[in-house]
PDB file of C-alpha atoms in Angstrom:
ATOM      1  CA  MET R   1     -27.804-117.671  36.038  1.00 53.00           C
ATOM      2  CA  SER R   2     -30.263-115.665  37.205  1.00 54.00           C
ATOM      3  CA  ALA R   3     -32.711-117.180  40.025  1.00 51.00           C
ATOM      4  CA  ILE R   4     -35.099-117.990  37.568  1.00 51.00           C
ATOM      5  CA  ASP R   5     -32.794-120.080  35.209  1.00 53.00           C
ATOM      6  CA  TYR R   6     -33.369-122.839  38.293  1.00 52.00           C
ATOM      7  CA  LEU R   7     -36.857-123.292  37.624  1.00 50.00           C
ATOM      8  CA  PRO R   8     -37.557-126.549  36.964  1.00 53.00           C
ATOM      9  CA  ALA R   9     -39.310-126.122  32.656  1.00 52.00           C
ATOM     10  CA  THR R  10     -42.972-127.408  34.056  1.00 48.00           C
ATOM     11  CA  ARG R  11     -42.858-123.553  35.737  1.00 56.00           C
ATOM     12  CA  ASN R  12     -43.119-122.389  32.027  1.00 62.00           C
ATOM     13  CA  GLY R  13     -46.019-120.355  33.060  1.00 62.00           C
ATOM     14  CA  PHE R  14     -45.151-119.152  36.256  1.00 59.00           C
ATOM     15  CA  GLN R  15     -41.503-118.003  34.733  1.00 63.00           C
ATOM     16  CA  MET R  16     -43.924-116.177  31.970  1.00 60.00           C
ATOM     17  CA  LEU R  17     -45.998-114.375  34.964  1.00 58.00           C
ATOM     18  CA  LEU R  18     -42.559-113.445  36.888  1.00 54.00           C
ATOM     19  CA  LEU R  19     -40.532-111.729  34.410  1.00 51.00           C
ATOM     20  CA  PHE R  20     -43.805-110.124  33.685  1.00 54.00           C
ATOM     21  CA  SER R  21     -44.156-109.231  37.442  1.00 53.00           C
ATOM     22  CA  ILE R  22     -40.503-107.911  37.523  1.00 52.00           C
ATOM     23  CA  PHE R  23     -40.744-106.220  34.074  1.00 49.00           C
ATOM     24  CA  MET R  24     -44.014-104.073  35.341  1.00 50.00           C
ATOM     25  CA  ALA R  25     -42.310-103.262  38.451  1.00 48.00           C
ATOM     26  CA  CYS R  26     -39.831-101.390  37.374  1.00 48.00           C
ATOM     27  CA  ASN R  27     -41.304 -99.400  34.604  1.00 49.00           C
ATOM     28  CA  THR R  28     -44.279 -97.879  37.285  1.00 46.00           C
ATOM     29  CA  GLN R  29     -43.742 -94.089  36.683  1.00 50.00           C
ATOM     30  CA  GLU R  30     -45.309 -91.590  39.175  1.00 50.00           C
ATOM     31  CA  GLN R  31     -47.750 -89.093  37.669  1.00 48.00           C
ATOM     32  CA  SER R  32     -46.235 -85.877  37.457  1.00 48.00           C
ATOM     33  CA  ALA R  33     -49.181 -82.761  38.157  1.00 47.00           C
ATOM     34  CA  LYS R  34     -49.071 -81.984  35.159  1.00 47.00           C
ATOM     35  CA  ASP R  35     -50.061 -85.296  33.785  1.00 50.00           C
ATOM     36  CA  GLN R  36     -52.502 -84.608  36.125  1.00 50.00           C
ATOM     37  CA  VAL R  37     -56.752 -84.301  34.820  1.00 45.00           C
ATOM     38  CA  ILE R  38     -57.727 -81.415  37.402  1.00 44.00           C
ATOM     39  CA  VAL R  39     -62.342 -82.267  37.500  1.00 43.00           C
ATOM     40  CA  VAL R  40     -64.159 -79.576  38.175  1.00 46.00           C
ATOM     41  CA  ASP R  41     -68.267 -79.484  38.335  1.00 47.00           C
ATOM     42  CA  LYS R  42     -68.756 -75.998  36.310  1.00 55.00           C
ATOM     43  CA  HIS R  43     -67.340 -73.704  33.851  1.00 58.00           C
ATOM     44  CA  SER R  44     -65.462 -71.245  34.968  1.00 65.00           C
ATOM     45  CA  ALA R  45     -67.634 -68.058  34.615  1.00 68.00           C
ATOM     46  CA  PRO R  46     -65.941 -64.281  36.512  1.00 71.00           C
ATOM     47  CA  SER R  47     -67.355 -62.723  39.245  1.00 75.00           C
ATOM     48  CA  LYS R  48     -70.169 -59.837  38.584  1.00 75.00           C
ATOM     49  CA  ASP R  49     -67.099 -56.768  40.047  1.00 83.00           C
ATOM     50  CA  ASP R  50     -64.546 -58.164  37.556  1.00 87.00           C
ATOM     51  CA  PHE R  51     -65.334 -56.912  34.913  1.00 91.00           C
ATOM     52  CA  GLN R  52     -65.370 -53.108  36.373  1.00 89.00           C
ATOM     53  CA  LYS R  53     -62.069 -54.023  38.182  1.00 92.00           C
ATOM     54  CA  HIS R  54     -59.725 -55.675  35.075  1.00 92.00           C
ATOM     55  CA  ALA R  55     -61.557 -53.723  32.072  1.00 95.00           C
ATOM     56  CA  PHE R  56     -59.223 -50.773  30.073  1.00 96.00           C
ATOM     57  CA  PHE R  57     -59.879 -47.685  28.005  1.00 95.00           C
ATOM     58  CA  CYS R  58     -58.363 -48.456  24.546  1.00 93.00           C
ATOM     59  CA  CYS R  59     -56.102 -46.717  22.117  1.00 91.00           C
ATOM     60  CA  SER R  60     -54.653 -43.979  22.839  1.00 88.00           C
ATOM     61  CA  ASP R  61     -53.838 -44.438  18.840  1.00 91.00           C
ATOM     62  CA  ALA R  62     -56.613 -44.261  16.300  1.00 92.00           C
ATOM     63  CA  LYS R  63     -54.820 -46.813  13.636  1.00 93.00           C
ATOM     64  CA  ILE R  64     -54.679 -49.491  17.076  1.00 94.00           C
ATOM     65  CA  GLN R  65     -58.249 -48.301  18.256  1.00 95.00           C
ATOM     66  CA  THR R  66     -59.428 -49.462  13.979  1.00 96.00           C
ATOM     67  CA  VAL R  67     -56.802 -53.226  14.047  1.00 97.00           C
ATOM     68  CA  VAL R  68     -58.350 -54.217  18.263  1.00 97.00           C
ATOM     69  CA  ASP R  69     -62.193 -53.160  16.616  1.00 97.00           C
ATOM     70  CA  ALA R  70     -61.280 -55.275  13.698  1.00 98.00           C
ATOM     71  CA  TYR R  71     -60.066 -58.168  15.792  1.00 98.00           C
ATOM     72  CA  ILE R  72     -62.601 -57.585  17.936  1.00 98.00           C
ATOM     73  CA  GLY R  73     -65.412 -57.661  16.118  1.00 98.00           C
ATOM     74  CA  LEU R  74     -63.992 -60.918  14.678  1.00 98.00           C
ATOM     75  CA  ASN R  75     -64.172 -62.785  18.064  1.00 98.00           C
ATOM     76  CA  ASP R  76     -68.136 -61.338  18.265  1.00 98.00           C
ATOM     77  CA  ALA R  77     -68.797 -63.051  15.054  1.00 98.00           C
ATOM     78  CA  LEU R  78     -66.513 -66.315  16.047  1.00 98.00           C
ATOM     79  CA  ALA R  79     -68.838 -66.582  19.288  1.00 98.00           C
ATOM     80  CA  ASN R  80     -72.379 -65.951  17.416  1.00 98.00           C
ATOM     81  CA  ASP R  81     -70.927 -68.050  15.626  1.00 98.00           C
ATOM     82  CA  ASN R  82     -71.395 -66.772  12.743  1.00 98.00           C
ATOM     83  CA  THR R  83     -70.086 -69.679  10.179  1.00 97.00           C
ATOM     84  CA  THR R  84     -70.190 -66.908   6.877  1.00 96.00           C
ATOM     85  CA  LEU R  85     -69.079 -63.620   8.352  1.00 97.00           C
ATOM     86  CA  SER R  86     -66.763 -65.012  10.608  1.00 97.00           C
ATOM     87  CA  PRO R  87     -63.840 -65.704   7.405  1.00 97.00           C
ATOM     88  CA  GLN R  88     -63.970 -62.128   6.095  1.00 98.00           C
ATOM     89  CA  LEU R  89     -63.896 -61.125   9.649  1.00 98.00           C
ATOM     90  CA  GLY R  90     -60.421 -62.322   9.716  1.00 97.00           C
ATOM     91  CA  THR R  91     -59.319 -61.853   5.929  1.00 97.00           C
ATOM     92  CA  ALA R  92     -60.442 -57.924   7.096  1.00 97.00           C
ATOM     93  CA  PHE R  93     -58.047 -58.450  10.366  1.00 98.00           C
ATOM     94  CA  LEU R  94     -55.488 -59.802   9.108  1.00 98.00           C
ATOM     95  CA  ASP R  95     -55.023 -57.294   6.064  1.00 97.00           C
ATOM     96  CA  LEU R  96     -55.086 -54.157   8.813  1.00 97.00           C
ATOM     97  CA  ALA R  97     -52.983 -56.469  11.312  1.00 97.00           C
ATOM     98  CA  THR R  98     -49.904 -56.766   8.498  1.00 96.00           C
ATOM     99  CA  GLN R  99     -49.722 -53.467   8.430  1.00 94.00           C
ATOM    100  CA  TYR R 100     -47.816 -53.678  12.872  1.00 93.00           C
ATOM    101  CA  PRO R 101     -44.466 -54.780  13.117  1.00 94.00           C
ATOM    102  CA  SER R 102     -45.739 -56.701  16.581  1.00 94.00           C
ATOM    103  CA  LEU R 103     -48.378 -58.762  14.604  1.00 96.00           C
ATOM    104  CA  LYS R 104     -46.578 -59.343  10.925  1.00 96.00           C
ATOM    105  CA  GLU R 105     -44.578 -61.989  11.183  1.00 96.00           C
ATOM    106  CA  GLU R 106     -48.077 -64.064  12.694  1.00 96.00           C
ATOM    107  CA  SER R 107     -50.542 -62.845  10.794  1.00 96.00           C
ATOM    108  CA  GLU R 108     -48.856 -63.990   7.565  1.00 96.00           C
ATOM    109  CA  THR R 109     -48.239 -67.865   9.738  1.00 96.00           C
ATOM    110  CA  ILE R 110     -52.205 -68.020  10.289  1.00 97.00           C
ATOM    111  CA  ARG R 111     -53.079 -66.514   7.164  1.00 96.00           C
ATOM    112  CA  PRO R 112     -53.476 -69.520   5.255  1.00 97.00           C
ATOM    113  CA  LEU R 113     -55.141 -71.165   8.364  1.00 96.00           C
ATOM    114  CA  TRP R 114     -57.498 -69.103   8.717  1.00 96.00           C
ATOM    115  CA  THR R 115     -60.408 -69.820   6.382  1.00 95.00           C
ATOM    116  CA  ASP R 116     -63.044 -70.894   7.624  1.00 96.00           C
ATOM    117  CA  MET R 117     -64.462 -70.768  11.843  1.00 96.00           C
ATOM    118  CA  ASP R 118     -62.965 -73.526  12.837  1.00 96.00           C
ATOM    119  CA  GLY R 119     -59.314 -72.680  11.514  1.00 97.00           C
ATOM    120  CA  ILE R 120     -59.689 -68.883  12.618  1.00 98.00           C
ATOM    121  CA  ARG R 121     -60.729 -70.696  16.499  1.00 97.00           C
ATOM    122  CA  SER R 122     -57.925 -73.249  16.115  1.00 96.00           C
ATOM    123  CA  ASN R 123     -55.623 -70.828  15.632  1.00 97.00           C
ATOM    124  CA  LEU R 124     -56.722 -67.072  17.377  1.00 97.00           C
ATOM    125  CA  SER R 125     -54.621 -67.965  20.421  1.00 96.00           C
ATOM    126  CA  ASP R 126     -51.039 -66.560  19.252  1.00 96.00           C
ATOM    127  CA  ILE R 127     -52.497 -63.777  17.304  1.00 97.00           C
ATOM    128  CA  SER R 128     -54.731 -62.741  20.124  1.00 97.00           C
ATOM    129  CA  ILE R 129     -51.493 -62.723  22.835  1.00 97.00           C
ATOM    130  CA  LEU R 130     -50.195 -60.428  20.830  1.00 97.00           C
ATOM    131  CA  MET R 131     -52.883 -58.472  20.748  1.00 97.00           C
ATOM    132  CA  ILE R 132     -53.587 -58.043  24.664  1.00 97.00           C
ATOM    133  CA  SER R 133     -50.402 -56.330  24.742  1.00 96.00           C
ATOM    134  CA  LEU R 134     -50.388 -53.811  21.534  1.00 95.00           C
ATOM    135  CA  ALA R 135     -54.815 -53.425  23.456  1.00 96.00           C
ATOM    136  CA  LYS R 136     -51.948 -53.179  26.997  1.00 95.00           C
ATOM    137  CA  LYS R 137     -49.270 -50.257  25.271  1.00 95.00           C
ATOM    138  CA  HIS R 138     -52.144 -47.840  23.799  1.00 94.00           C
ATOM    139  CA  LYS R 139     -54.292 -47.619  26.789  1.00 94.00           C
ATOM    140  CA  SER R 140     -55.456 -44.065  27.055  1.00 93.00           C
ATOM    141  CA  ASP R 141     -57.732 -42.693  29.457  1.00 92.00           C
ATOM    142  CA  SER R 142     -61.097 -42.457  27.679  1.00 88.00           C
ATOM    143  CA  GLY R 143     -62.009 -44.318  25.132  1.00 83.00           C
ATOM    144  CA  GLN R 144     -63.885 -47.770  24.546  1.00 87.00           C
ATOM    145  CA  LYS R 145     -63.304 -50.121  27.998  1.00 95.00           C
ATOM    146  CA  ILE R 146     -62.378 -53.780  26.254  1.00 97.00           C
ATOM    147  CA  ILE R 147     -61.136 -56.268  28.897  1.00 97.00           C
ATOM    148  CA  THR R 148     -58.962 -59.298  28.515  1.00 97.00           C
ATOM    149  CA  ALA R 149     -60.924 -62.776  28.931  1.00 96.00           C
ATOM    150  CA  PHE R 150     -59.731 -66.578  29.522  1.00 96.00           C
ATOM    151  CA  CYS R 151     -61.146 -69.784  28.647  1.00 94.00           C
ATOM    152  CA  PRO R 152     -59.383 -72.957  30.161  1.00 92.00           C
ATOM    153  CA  MET R 153     -60.722 -74.943  28.389  1.00 91.00           C
ATOM    154  CA  ALA R 154     -59.652 -73.825  25.102  1.00 92.00           C
ATOM    155  CA  PRO R 155     -57.086 -72.806  26.338  1.00 93.00           C
ATOM    156  CA  GLY R 156     -56.858 -69.182  25.112  1.00 96.00           C
ATOM    157  CA  ARG R 157     -56.994 -65.534  25.767  1.00 97.00           C
ATOM    158  CA  TRP R 158     -59.118 -63.055  24.095  1.00 98.00           C
ATOM    159  CA  LEU R 159     -60.207 -59.584  24.289  1.00 98.00           C
ATOM    160  CA  GLN R 160     -63.705 -58.324  24.411  1.00 97.00           C
ATOM    161  CA  LYS R 161     -66.631 -55.216  24.863  1.00 96.00           C
ATOM    162  CA  LYS R 162     -69.334 -56.909  26.869  1.00 95.00           C
ATOM    163  CA  ASN R 163     -69.147 -57.266  29.972  1.00 94.00           C
ATOM    164  CA  VAL R 164     -70.620 -61.034  29.786  1.00 94.00           C
ATOM    165  CA  VAL R 165     -67.910 -63.700  29.017  1.00 95.00           C
ATOM    166  CA  HIS R 166     -68.474 -64.154  25.058  1.00 96.00           C
ATOM    167  CA  ASN R 167     -65.830 -67.035  24.245  1.00 97.00           C
ATOM    168  CA  PRO R 168     -64.985 -67.389  20.449  1.00 98.00           C
ATOM    169  CA  TYR R 169     -63.173 -70.362  20.622  1.00 97.00           C
ATOM    170  CA  TYR R 170     -66.671 -72.142  21.558  1.00 97.00           C
ATOM    171  CA  GLY R 171     -69.472 -69.751  21.116  1.00 97.00           C
ATOM    172  CA  SER R 172     -73.008 -71.134  21.325  1.00 95.00           C
ATOM    173  CA  LYS R 173     -71.096 -74.859  22.891  1.00 96.00           C
ATOM    174  CA  MET R 174     -69.320 -73.119  26.000  1.00 94.00           C
ATOM    175  CA  LEU R 175     -71.037 -69.287  25.526  1.00 95.00           C
ATOM    176  CA  THR R 176     -70.390 -67.822  28.800  1.00 93.00           C
ATOM    177  CA  CYS R 177     -67.397 -69.686  29.668  1.00 91.00           C
ATOM    178  CA  GLY R 178     -64.142 -68.297  30.682  1.00 93.00           C
ATOM    179  CA  VAL R 179     -62.830 -65.117  33.361  1.00 94.00           C
ATOM    180  CA  PHE R 180     -61.926 -61.746  33.265  1.00 94.00           C
ATOM    181  CA  GLU R 181     -58.387 -60.864  33.730  1.00 92.00           C
TER     182      GLU R 181
END
């Protein structure tokens, strides 16, 4: 028998309240760091000289330059909220990307999801990581300067040529939200 069994039957409400309190006390968990929300006053933004510090020349291979240009063109269309051009450029980019072993599997996986601008945006992150890796492997001493940008809100990374953040994940909603890496 428990201590609750010894309470008079006229105190059923009290018994329930006591049981509920014991249950809640035993089931409280401390909030882990990954469950905590960090509130910031404004969107992330790069410092003035971050583009010069972090940009690199790409690409040492003309074929790689073609796929990088197609990818950056797609990102520009997304950042400009171009609902007509984004799917066309997305398809053209994927056609090029499937020619590279490091991009082929991901390109084939996301192709059915890239039917419109929203589908492309929500499935851009993984292919972007692969594109960043490909571009960095083919750095050169000259060519076009490109940079990796990161949006913590998406969260996602992308390559771009502009020296001002041009966010493809949110377009005009948060066009300049992000930092250069």
